[in-house]
């Protein structure tokens, strides 16, 4: 039995079966490559679902962890440490928002944002305004796995087995301004969006929809809350995806790449929204600990110092152009979209999408498939054009083989029942 087989057997009886894992056992990584137990190197175009922004074995991250771990790993939020204000300053300067609450994960940040909207509406009511407790979320949205987050997540499979989920959430058809207008009222305390939906298939809000959401929220004091957990912190070539639209949300959430693989999430908000929170209302034991903050500061400073936003734009544009050119050669690709290094190629079949992911893995290239038919690319920001070329060549081959197989099976079907031939 190989080590992988042993682990698979053990996990199959010891763990909840939440994931169907790919049969690979990774042991270490280097740059854009992650390496398995046999020493095989995989080009990672998924980066741990958008987390490993600086790739693997980054000395920036290693040094920050080593240095901080020798000083202080955890204090609780009952005391001051050096990291939170330093990191909050970096996040507020880059986002235009005023204040930060640190959590541990994406979903925990999102829960914080939902609670903030409810508390803010309560404050407005106490000041005599008419505002309710309802949330408007979008179809195809994804906001995490805890109860509040699944309540605002559209896909039924994430929500329904756990019902009754939090009531008071209504879903708007994606980018449908008329639907948004029809469902918005003074009952609403928050409009919830991703500027670019991740799990939902790399779909961008239209300028018109985002503008309307901003205007409607402002008209009643409801909060416009943007989930930047996947798109934020540089992936799209700007610090935050909402910045492509020239609007300012009231609240945003960030997590995935913020501390280069160490768990950390954050809620950022305006001073106006922050009026709703006072000491003792919300909290976390681990969130914003000294270790995670030190690493996040190092990650942000490194992105800035090495101009990785411009790099993500440049290599991302190249990647997208190559995918478009691939689409001209393969009719199975029905759409190519995204911004910076948050990219997708939508295929005409879910079976094919699954097959392409598996074939890529055989060629030691990691991508994934979301929304059934969408190949998703979330590579580390340090990706180079040569890596893009490797991935495109592999996709080209796989899609050509598939097209060949389809043609062969069609001609077999045509001759079925006719004279046998080889
Ligand atoms: C991943 C993700 C989340 C959830 O983050 P976790 O850290 O897994 O809890 C929420 N929103 C978006 C847009 C995400 O991509």
Short mmCIF file of C-alpha atoms in Angstrom, two decimals, residues 26 104 112 194 214 220 245 257 267 297 332 378:
data_model
loop_
_atom_site.label_atom_id
_atom_site.label_comp_id
_atom_site.label_asym_id
_atom_site.label_seq_id
_atom_site.Cartn_x
_atom_site.Cartn_y
_atom_site.Cartn_z
CA UNK A 26 1.19 16.93 -1.54
CA UNK A 104 -10.24 34.08 11.04
CA UNK A 112 -19.58 39.85 10.95
CA UNK A 194 -19.59 39.97 -5.02
CA UNK A 214 -25.21 51.84 -4.43
CA UNK A 220 -32.52 54.42 2.83
CA UNK A 245 -16.34 50.38 -10.80
CA UNK A 257 -5.03 35.58 0.13
CA UNK A 267 -14.57 43.13 7.75
CA UNK A 297 1.53 42.95 6.74
CA UNK A 332 -16.34 23.55 -26.77
CA UNK A 378 -6.93 31.50 -9.64
#
